[in-house]
Amino acid sequence: MQDAFWQGQLGFCPVHFAREQHELMLRVMSAIEGRRVIDSEDRHDLFDGDMVFWRFYQCWLASIGMLEMRRLDPNMQTPLSAMLSPEGISVLMMLRATRDPAWEDLPMADVIDAVKAADAGENGAREQALRSFERSVGLRRHVFARERIARSHALTLTGLTVGSGARMPTRRVTWSMSFTDGSTRDHLFAWLAVRIARWDDWGELAFSMGADALTRHLMGMIVASQAEGTFR
């Protein structure tokens, strides 16, 4: 199906790197679906901060009918703020269904919405939302989790690995960060929770390039989101 889309719908010639381009398209369209617009944070995460590439990619998606341009205000019509079109949503579903390795189900939208809406100081609403979120993601391949280690409050990222000769997969900690108080840790965890669609890629980054590489990547995203006032 992906070959038919690549060659038939998009009109590209058969190439060995088509799969990686499908993966990029899946990630970009998932970001548009989840947060409605690709902002500077996503540019850092998906395009290594390359604004020219990002702008071209958004224009290309619009040109092939993946973005809904007709619903925009004519005075503000730009591919940079467009939503997915009905065709774009169909293509996104196809890319998810045919992804290798298989796309992992995300938590229900209302669980993530509860995390977004909950305030740390409102009758424990954030803690309740985060616990509900944690219950829904515990069996994923890569999982960020809150931990209490001695007097420190920590965040850890674990991934399922299969060692040589092992019969059962085991969880391995690939990244961790400690905090002096739980509130700061929970604030970052809530930020990570909203971006769960990226956990697998971040887990692979930590596994292949080390924990420091993931820390630098996340810090770059946070700085980018603060520049636009979106870190919350």
PDB file of C-alpha atoms in Angstrom:
ATOM      1  CA  MET A   1       0.000   0.000   0.000  1.00  0.00           C
ATOM      2  CA  GLN A   2       2.835   2.385   0.795  1.00  0.00           C
ATOM      3  CA  ASP A   3       4.435   1.626  -2.593  1.00  0.00           C
ATOM      4  CA  ALA A   4       1.129   2.379  -4.322  1.00  0.00           C
ATOM      5  CA  PHE A   5       0.894   5.683  -2.449  1.00  0.00           C
ATOM      6  CA  TRP A   6       4.530   6.604  -3.140  1.00  0.00           C
ATOM      7  CA  GLN A   7       4.526   5.781  -6.833  1.00  0.00           C
ATOM      8  CA  GLY A   8       0.860   6.107  -7.794  1.00  0.00           C
ATOM      9  CA  GLN A   9      -0.479   8.964  -5.677  1.00  0.00           C
ATOM     10  CA  LEU A  10       2.701  10.997  -5.244  1.00  0.00           C
ATOM     11  CA  GLY A  11       4.255  10.096  -8.586  1.00  0.00           C
ATOM     12  CA  PHE A  12       7.721   9.362  -7.239  1.00  0.00           C
ATOM     13  CA  CYS A  13      10.047   6.765  -8.708  1.00  0.00           C
ATOM     14  CA  PRO A  14      10.782   3.630  -6.641  1.00  0.00           C
ATOM     15  CA  VAL A  15      13.698   4.296  -4.265  1.00  0.00           C
ATOM     16  CA  HIS A  16      15.149   2.459  -1.314  1.00  0.00           C
ATOM     17  CA  PHE A  17      14.619   5.412   1.063  1.00  0.00           C
ATOM     18  CA  ALA A  18      10.855   5.719   0.492  1.00  0.00           C
ATOM     19  CA  ARG A  19      10.180   4.161   3.905  1.00  0.00           C
ATOM     20  CA  GLU A  20      12.086   6.868   5.780  1.00  0.00           C
ATOM     21  CA  GLN A  21      10.145   9.532   3.886  1.00  0.00           C
ATOM     22  CA  HIS A  22       6.867   7.848   4.829  1.00  0.00           C
ATOM     23  CA  GLU A  23       8.041   7.907   8.451  1.00  0.00           C
ATOM     24  CA  LEU A  24       8.819  11.627   8.292  1.00  0.00           C
ATOM     25  CA  MET A  25       5.440  12.324   6.697  1.00  0.00           C
ATOM     26  CA  LEU A  26       3.746  10.313   9.439  1.00  0.00           C
ATOM     27  CA  ARG A  27       5.503  12.266  12.178  1.00  0.00           C
ATOM     28  CA  VAL A  28       4.791  15.664  10.640  1.00  0.00           C
ATOM     29  CA  MET A  29       1.117  14.908   9.978  1.00  0.00           C
ATOM     30  CA  SER A  30       0.708  13.463  13.489  1.00  0.00           C
ATOM     31  CA  ALA A  31       2.095  16.702  14.925  1.00  0.00           C
ATOM     32  CA  ILE A  32      -0.348  18.735  12.831  1.00  0.00           C
ATOM     33  CA  GLU A  33      -3.236  16.536  13.954  1.00  0.00           C
ATOM     34  CA  GLY A  34      -2.239  16.664  17.622  1.00  0.00           C
ATOM     35  CA  ARG A  35      -1.345  20.326  18.035  1.00  0.00           C
ATOM     36  CA  ARG A  36      -2.978  21.915  14.962  1.00  0.00           C
ATOM     37  CA  VAL A  37       0.137  23.762  13.826  1.00  0.00           C
ATOM     38  CA  ILE A  38       3.841  22.996  13.453  1.00  0.00           C
ATOM     39  CA  ASP A  39       5.573  25.495  15.751  1.00  0.00           C
ATOM     40  CA  SER A  40       9.230  26.192  16.517  1.00  0.00           C
ATOM     41  CA  GLU A  41       9.303  23.280  18.972  1.00  0.00           C
ATOM     42  CA  ASP A  42       8.267  20.841  16.252  1.00  0.00           C
ATOM     43  CA  ARG A  43      10.717  22.385  13.822  1.00  0.00           C
ATOM     44  CA  HIS A  44      13.491  21.636  16.295  1.00  0.00           C
ATOM     45  CA  ASP A  45      12.206  18.114  16.909  1.00  0.00           C
ATOM     46  CA  LEU A  46      11.352  17.053  13.348  1.00  0.00           C
ATOM     47  CA  PHE A  47      13.493  19.280  11.106  1.00  0.00           C
ATOM     48  CA  ASP A  48      16.539  20.004  13.304  1.00  0.00           C
ATOM     49  CA  GLY A  49      15.479  23.644  13.423  1.00  0.00           C
ATOM     50  CA  ASP A  50      15.711  24.115   9.632  1.00  0.00           C
ATOM     51  CA  MET A  51      13.045  26.748   8.916  1.00  0.00           C
ATOM     52  CA  VAL A  52      13.528  26.618   5.111  1.00  0.00           C
ATOM     53  CA  PHE A  53      12.960  22.848   5.026  1.00  0.00           C
ATOM     54  CA  TRP A  54       9.952  23.185   7.351  1.00  0.00           C
ATOM     55  CA  ARG A  55       8.326  25.853   5.197  1.00  0.00           C
ATOM     56  CA  PHE A  56       8.930  23.883   2.018  1.00  0.00           C
ATOM     57  CA  TYR A  57       7.520  20.709   3.552  1.00  0.00           C
ATOM     58  CA  GLN A  58       4.328  22.473   4.669  1.00  0.00           C
ATOM     59  CA  CYS A  59       3.893  24.001   1.206  1.00  0.00           C
ATOM     60  CA  TRP A  60       4.456  20.589  -0.371  1.00  0.00           C
ATOM     61  CA  LEU A  61       1.834  18.962   1.864  1.00  0.00           C
ATOM     62  CA  ALA A  62      -0.644  21.665   0.862  1.00  0.00           C
ATOM     63  CA  SER A  63       0.188  21.246  -2.838  1.00  0.00           C
ATOM     64  CA  ILE A  64      -0.656  17.519  -2.794  1.00  0.00           C
ATOM     65  CA  GLY A  65      -3.931  18.029  -0.937  1.00  0.00           C
ATOM     66  CA  MET A  66      -2.868  16.886   2.545  1.00  0.00           C
ATOM     67  CA  LEU A  67      -3.763  20.252   4.158  1.00  0.00           C
ATOM     68  CA  GLU A  68      -7.169  21.937   4.186  1.00  0.00           C
ATOM     69  CA  MET A  69      -6.600  25.369   2.703  1.00  0.00           C
ATOM     70  CA  ARG A  70     -10.170  26.316   1.780  1.00  0.00           C
ATOM     71  CA  ARG A  71     -11.326  26.699   5.389  1.00  0.00           C
ATOM     72  CA  LEU A  72      -8.723  29.289   6.248  1.00  0.00           C
ATOM     73  CA  ASP A  73      -9.369  33.014   6.392  1.00  0.00           C
ATOM     74  CA  PRO A  74      -8.476  34.243   2.864  1.00  0.00           C
ATOM     75  CA  ASN A  75      -6.461  37.041   4.436  1.00  0.00           C
ATOM     76  CA  MET A  76      -4.443  34.568   6.494  1.00  0.00           C
ATOM     77  CA  GLN A  77      -4.250  31.658   4.050  1.00  0.00           C
ATOM     78  CA  THR A  78      -0.950  29.896   4.610  1.00  0.00           C
ATOM     79  CA  PRO A  79       0.144  26.251   4.681  1.00  0.00           C
ATOM     80  CA  LEU A  80       1.968  26.994   7.940  1.00  0.00           C
ATOM     81  CA  SER A  81      -1.303  27.192   9.883  1.00  0.00           C
ATOM     82  CA  ALA A  82      -3.498  24.749   7.951  1.00  0.00           C
ATOM     83  CA  MET A  83      -5.172  21.664   9.397  1.00  0.00           C
ATOM     84  CA  LEU A  84      -5.162  18.249   7.753  1.00  0.00           C
ATOM     85  CA  SER A  85      -7.654  17.846   4.923  1.00  0.00           C
ATOM     86  CA  PRO A  86     -10.001  14.822   4.792  1.00  0.00           C
ATOM     87  CA  GLU A  87      -7.562  13.238   2.339  1.00  0.00           C
ATOM     88  CA  GLY A  88      -4.687  14.061   4.677  1.00  0.00           C
ATOM     89  CA  ILE A  89      -6.453  12.360   7.576  1.00  0.00           C
ATOM     90  CA  SER A  90      -7.012   9.262   5.413  1.00  0.00           C
ATOM     91  CA  VAL A  91      -3.337   9.185   4.432  1.00  0.00           C
ATOM     92  CA  LEU A  92      -2.325   9.589   8.088  1.00  0.00           C
ATOM     93  CA  MET A  93      -4.475   6.589   9.036  1.00  0.00           C
ATOM     94  CA  MET A  94      -2.910   4.567   6.201  1.00  0.00           C
ATOM     95  CA  LEU A  95       0.631   5.449   7.270  1.00  0.00           C
ATOM     96  CA  ARG A  96      -0.153   4.476  10.855  1.00  0.00           C
ATOM     97  CA  ALA A  97      -1.730   1.173   9.808  1.00  0.00           C
ATOM     98  CA  THR A  98       1.171   0.197   7.530  1.00  0.00           C
ATOM     99  CA  ARG A  99       4.040   1.451   9.671  1.00  0.00           C
ATOM    100  CA  ASP A 100       6.920  -0.918  10.397  1.00  0.00           C
ATOM    101  CA  PRO A 101       7.344  -1.422  13.306  1.00  0.00           C
ATOM    102  CA  ALA A 102       3.647  -1.290  14.106  1.00  0.00           C
ATOM    103  CA  TRP A 103       2.257   2.019  15.331  1.00  0.00           C
ATOM    104  CA  GLU A 104       1.529   1.841  19.029  1.00  0.00           C
ATOM    105  CA  ASP A 105      -1.865   2.996  20.193  1.00  0.00           C
ATOM    106  CA  LEU A 106      -1.851   6.321  22.005  1.00  0.00           C
ATOM    107  CA  PRO A 107      -3.891   7.057  25.132  1.00  0.00           C
ATOM    108  CA  MET A 108      -7.433   8.252  24.635  1.00  0.00           C
ATOM    109  CA  ALA A 109      -7.666  11.887  23.590  1.00  0.00           C
ATOM    110  CA  ASP A 110      -9.624  12.818  26.703  1.00  0.00           C
ATOM    111  CA  VAL A 111      -6.789  11.534  28.929  1.00  0.00           C
ATOM    112  CA  ILE A 112      -4.279  13.817  27.200  1.00  0.00           C
ATOM    113  CA  ASP A 113      -6.772  16.698  27.240  1.00  0.00           C
ATOM    114  CA  ALA A 114      -7.136  16.246  31.002  1.00  0.00           C
ATOM    115  CA  VAL A 115      -3.363  16.536  31.424  1.00  0.00           C
ATOM    116  CA  LYS A 116      -3.338  19.682  29.286  1.00  0.00           C
ATOM    117  CA  ALA A 117      -6.155  21.302  31.237  1.00  0.00           C
ATOM    118  CA  ALA A 118      -5.182  20.322  34.786  1.00  0.00           C
ATOM    119  CA  ASP A 119      -3.536  22.987  36.923  1.00  0.00           C
ATOM    120  CA  ALA A 120      -1.007  21.983  39.563  1.00  0.00           C
ATOM    121  CA  GLY A 121      -2.786  23.944  42.271  1.00  0.00           C
ATOM    122  CA  GLU A 122      -6.424  23.013  41.682  1.00  0.00           C
ATOM    123  CA  ASN A 123      -7.435  20.334  44.197  1.00  0.00           C
ATOM    124  CA  GLY A 124      -4.915  17.814  42.947  1.00  0.00           C
ATOM    125  CA  ALA A 125      -6.406  17.828  39.442  1.00  0.00           C
ATOM    126  CA  ARG A 126      -3.018  17.493  37.766  1.00  0.00           C
ATOM    127  CA  GLU A 127      -2.002  14.546  39.943  1.00  0.00           C
ATOM    128  CA  GLN A 128      -5.249  12.751  39.158  1.00  0.00           C
ATOM    129  CA  ALA A 129      -4.820  13.425  35.431  1.00  0.00           C
ATOM    130  CA  LEU A 130      -1.201  12.227  35.479  1.00  0.00           C
ATOM    131  CA  ARG A 131      -2.071   9.023  37.315  1.00  0.00           C
ATOM    132  CA  SER A 132      -4.792   8.268  34.781  1.00  0.00           C
ATOM    133  CA  PHE A 133      -2.266   8.913  32.018  1.00  0.00           C
ATOM    134  CA  GLU A 134       0.332   6.637  33.645  1.00  0.00           C
ATOM    135  CA  ARG A 135      -2.166   3.775  33.838  1.00  0.00           C
ATOM    136  CA  SER A 136      -2.880   4.101  30.121  1.00  0.00           C
ATOM    137  CA  VAL A 137       0.759   4.005  28.933  1.00  0.00           C
ATOM    138  CA  GLY A 138       2.395   1.423  31.191  1.00  0.00           C
ATOM    139  CA  LEU A 139       2.696  -1.277  28.510  1.00  0.00           C
ATOM    140  CA  ARG A 140       4.254   0.860  25.798  1.00  0.00           C
ATOM    141  CA  ARG A 141       7.641   0.021  24.299  1.00  0.00           C
ATOM    142  CA  HIS A 142       9.207   3.271  25.563  1.00  0.00           C
ATOM    143  CA  VAL A 143       7.854   4.822  28.752  1.00  0.00           C
ATOM    144  CA  PHE A 144       8.655   7.962  30.708  1.00  0.00           C
ATOM    145  CA  ALA A 145       7.813   7.420  34.372  1.00  0.00           C
ATOM    146  CA  ARG A 146       7.900   9.300  37.665  1.00  0.00           C
ATOM    147  CA  GLU A 147      10.106   7.736  40.331  1.00  0.00           C
ATOM    148  CA  ARG A 148      11.101   8.448  43.937  1.00  0.00           C
ATOM    149  CA  ILE A 149      14.742   7.543  44.580  1.00  0.00           C
ATOM    150  CA  ALA A 150      15.783   8.208  48.176  1.00  0.00           C
ATOM    151  CA  ARG A 151      15.150  11.956  48.614  1.00  0.00           C
ATOM    152  CA  SER A 152      15.154  12.741  44.910  1.00  0.00           C
ATOM    153  CA  HIS A 153      12.193  12.989  42.605  1.00  0.00           C
ATOM    154  CA  ALA A 154      13.147  11.508  39.239  1.00  0.00           C
ATOM    155  CA  LEU A 155      11.950  11.005  35.719  1.00  0.00           C
ATOM    156  CA  THR A 156      13.135   7.896  33.900  1.00  0.00           C
ATOM    157  CA  LEU A 157      12.808   6.637  30.356  1.00  0.00           C
ATOM    158  CA  THR A 158      12.812   2.879  29.911  1.00  0.00           C
ATOM    159  CA  GLY A 159      12.721   0.786  26.769  1.00  0.00           C
ATOM    160  CA  LEU A 160      12.068  -2.876  26.058  1.00  0.00           C
ATOM    161  CA  THR A 161      15.203  -4.705  24.921  1.00  0.00           C
ATOM    162  CA  VAL A 162      15.968  -8.313  24.082  1.00  0.00           C
ATOM    163  CA  GLY A 163      19.452  -9.430  25.068  1.00  0.00           C
ATOM    164  CA  SER A 164      21.494 -12.064  23.287  1.00  0.00           C
ATOM    165  CA  GLY A 165      20.014 -15.473  24.040  1.00  0.00           C
ATOM    166  CA  ALA A 166      17.254 -13.979  26.180  1.00  0.00           C
ATOM    167  CA  ARG A 167      13.778 -15.472  25.971  1.00  0.00           C
ATOM    168  CA  MET A 168      11.954 -12.537  27.486  1.00  0.00           C
ATOM    169  CA  PRO A 169      12.281  -8.822  26.754  1.00  0.00           C
ATOM    170  CA  THR A 170      13.481  -6.723  29.670  1.00  0.00           C
ATOM    171  CA  ARG A 171      13.128  -3.051  30.501  1.00  0.00           C
ATOM    172  CA  ARG A 172      16.276  -0.976  30.481  1.00  0.00           C
ATOM    173  CA  VAL A 173      16.634   2.573  31.778  1.00  0.00           C
ATOM    174  CA  THR A 174      18.074   4.664  28.947  1.00  0.00           C
ATOM    175  CA  TRP A 175      17.633   8.164  30.431  1.00  0.00           C
ATOM    176  CA  SER A 176      16.916   9.750  33.796  1.00  0.00           C
ATOM    177  CA  MET A 177      16.781  13.177  35.411  1.00  0.00           C
ATOM    178  CA  SER A 178      16.536  14.047  39.107  1.00  0.00           C
ATOM    179  CA  PHE A 179      14.721  16.968  40.739  1.00  0.00           C
ATOM    180  CA  THR A 180      14.741  18.366  44.261  1.00  0.00           C
ATOM    181  CA  ASP A 181      10.939  18.650  44.378  1.00  0.00           C
ATOM    182  CA  GLY A 182       8.058  16.708  42.918  1.00  0.00           C
ATOM    183  CA  SER A 183       6.233  19.719  41.495  1.00  0.00           C
ATOM    184  CA  THR A 184       9.011  20.601  39.041  1.00  0.00           C
ATOM    185  CA  ARG A 185       9.328  16.974  37.994  1.00  0.00           C
ATOM    186  CA  ASP A 186       5.568  16.686  37.469  1.00  0.00           C
ATOM    187  CA  HIS A 187       5.530  19.867  35.391  1.00  0.00           C
ATOM    188  CA  LEU A 188       8.074  18.350  32.986  1.00  0.00           C
ATOM    189  CA  PHE A 189       6.265  15.012  33.016  1.00  0.00           C
ATOM    190  CA  ALA A 190       3.025  16.724  32.012  1.00  0.00           C
ATOM    191  CA  TRP A 191       4.896  18.391  29.136  1.00  0.00           C
ATOM    192  CA  LEU A 192       6.236  15.001  28.052  1.00  0.00           C
ATOM    193  CA  ALA A 193       2.795  13.380  28.381  1.00  0.00           C
ATOM    194  CA  VAL A 194       1.214  15.739  25.866  1.00  0.00           C
ATOM    195  CA  ARG A 195       3.979  14.757  23.412  1.00  0.00           C
ATOM    196  CA  ILE A 196       3.610  11.000  23.786  1.00  0.00           C
ATOM    197  CA  ALA A 197       3.527  10.526  20.015  1.00  0.00           C
ATOM    198  CA  ARG A 198       7.273  11.266  20.055  1.00  0.00           C
ATOM    199  CA  TRP A 199       8.261   8.901  22.877  1.00  0.00           C
ATOM    200  CA  ASP A 200       9.356   6.032  20.650  1.00  0.00           C
ATOM    201  CA  ASP A 201      11.659   8.259  18.608  1.00  0.00           C
ATOM    202  CA  TRP A 202      13.120   9.825  21.738  1.00  0.00           C
ATOM    203  CA  GLY A 203      13.600   6.366  23.221  1.00  0.00           C
ATOM    204  CA  GLU A 204      15.513   5.250  20.137  1.00  0.00           C
ATOM    205  CA  LEU A 205      17.612   8.426  20.327  1.00  0.00           C
ATOM    206  CA  ALA A 206      18.565   7.742  23.950  1.00  0.00           C
ATOM    207  CA  PHE A 207      19.299   4.068  23.202  1.00  0.00           C
ATOM    208  CA  SER A 208      21.425   4.695  20.113  1.00  0.00           C
ATOM    209  CA  MET A 209      23.195   7.961  21.007  1.00  0.00           C
ATOM    210  CA  GLY A 210      23.068   8.061  24.789  1.00  0.00           C
ATOM    211  CA  ALA A 211      21.172   9.882  27.505  1.00  0.00           C
ATOM    212  CA  ASP A 212      23.073  13.143  26.995  1.00  0.00           C
ATOM    213  CA  ALA A 213      21.901  13.337  23.381  1.00  0.00           C
ATOM    214  CA  LEU A 214      18.262  13.073  24.480  1.00  0.00           C
ATOM    215  CA  THR A 215      18.787  15.677  27.226  1.00  0.00           C
ATOM    216  CA  ARG A 216      20.220  18.145  24.697  1.00  0.00           C
ATOM    217  CA  HIS A 217      17.360  17.409  22.297  1.00  0.00           C
ATOM    218  CA  LEU A 218      14.669  17.964  24.937  1.00  0.00           C
ATOM    219  CA  MET A 219      16.315  21.121  26.245  1.00  0.00           C
ATOM    220  CA  GLY A 220      16.427  22.491  22.703  1.00  0.00           C
ATOM    221  CA  MET A 221      12.712  21.785  22.307  1.00  0.00           C
ATOM    222  CA  ILE A 222      11.872  23.456  25.622  1.00  0.00           C
ATOM    223  CA  VAL A 223      13.864  26.562  24.705  1.00  0.00           C
ATOM    224  CA  ALA A 224      12.076  26.678  21.349  1.00  0.00           C
ATOM    225  CA  SER A 225       8.667  26.313  23.002  1.00  0.00           C
ATOM    226  CA  GLN A 226       9.477  29.034  25.558  1.00  0.00           C
ATOM    227  CA  ALA A 227      10.351  31.389  22.703  1.00  0.00           C
ATOM    228  CA  GLU A 228       6.751  31.111  21.545  1.00  0.00           C
ATOM    229  CA  GLY A 229       5.229  30.926  25.023  1.00  0.00           C
ATOM    230  CA  THR A 230       3.988  27.349  24.533  1.00  0.00           C
ATOM    231  CA  PHE A 231       5.868  25.564  27.336  1.00  0.00           C
ATOM    232  CA  ARG A 232       3.250  24.530  29.861  1.00  0.00           C
TER     233      ARG A 232
END
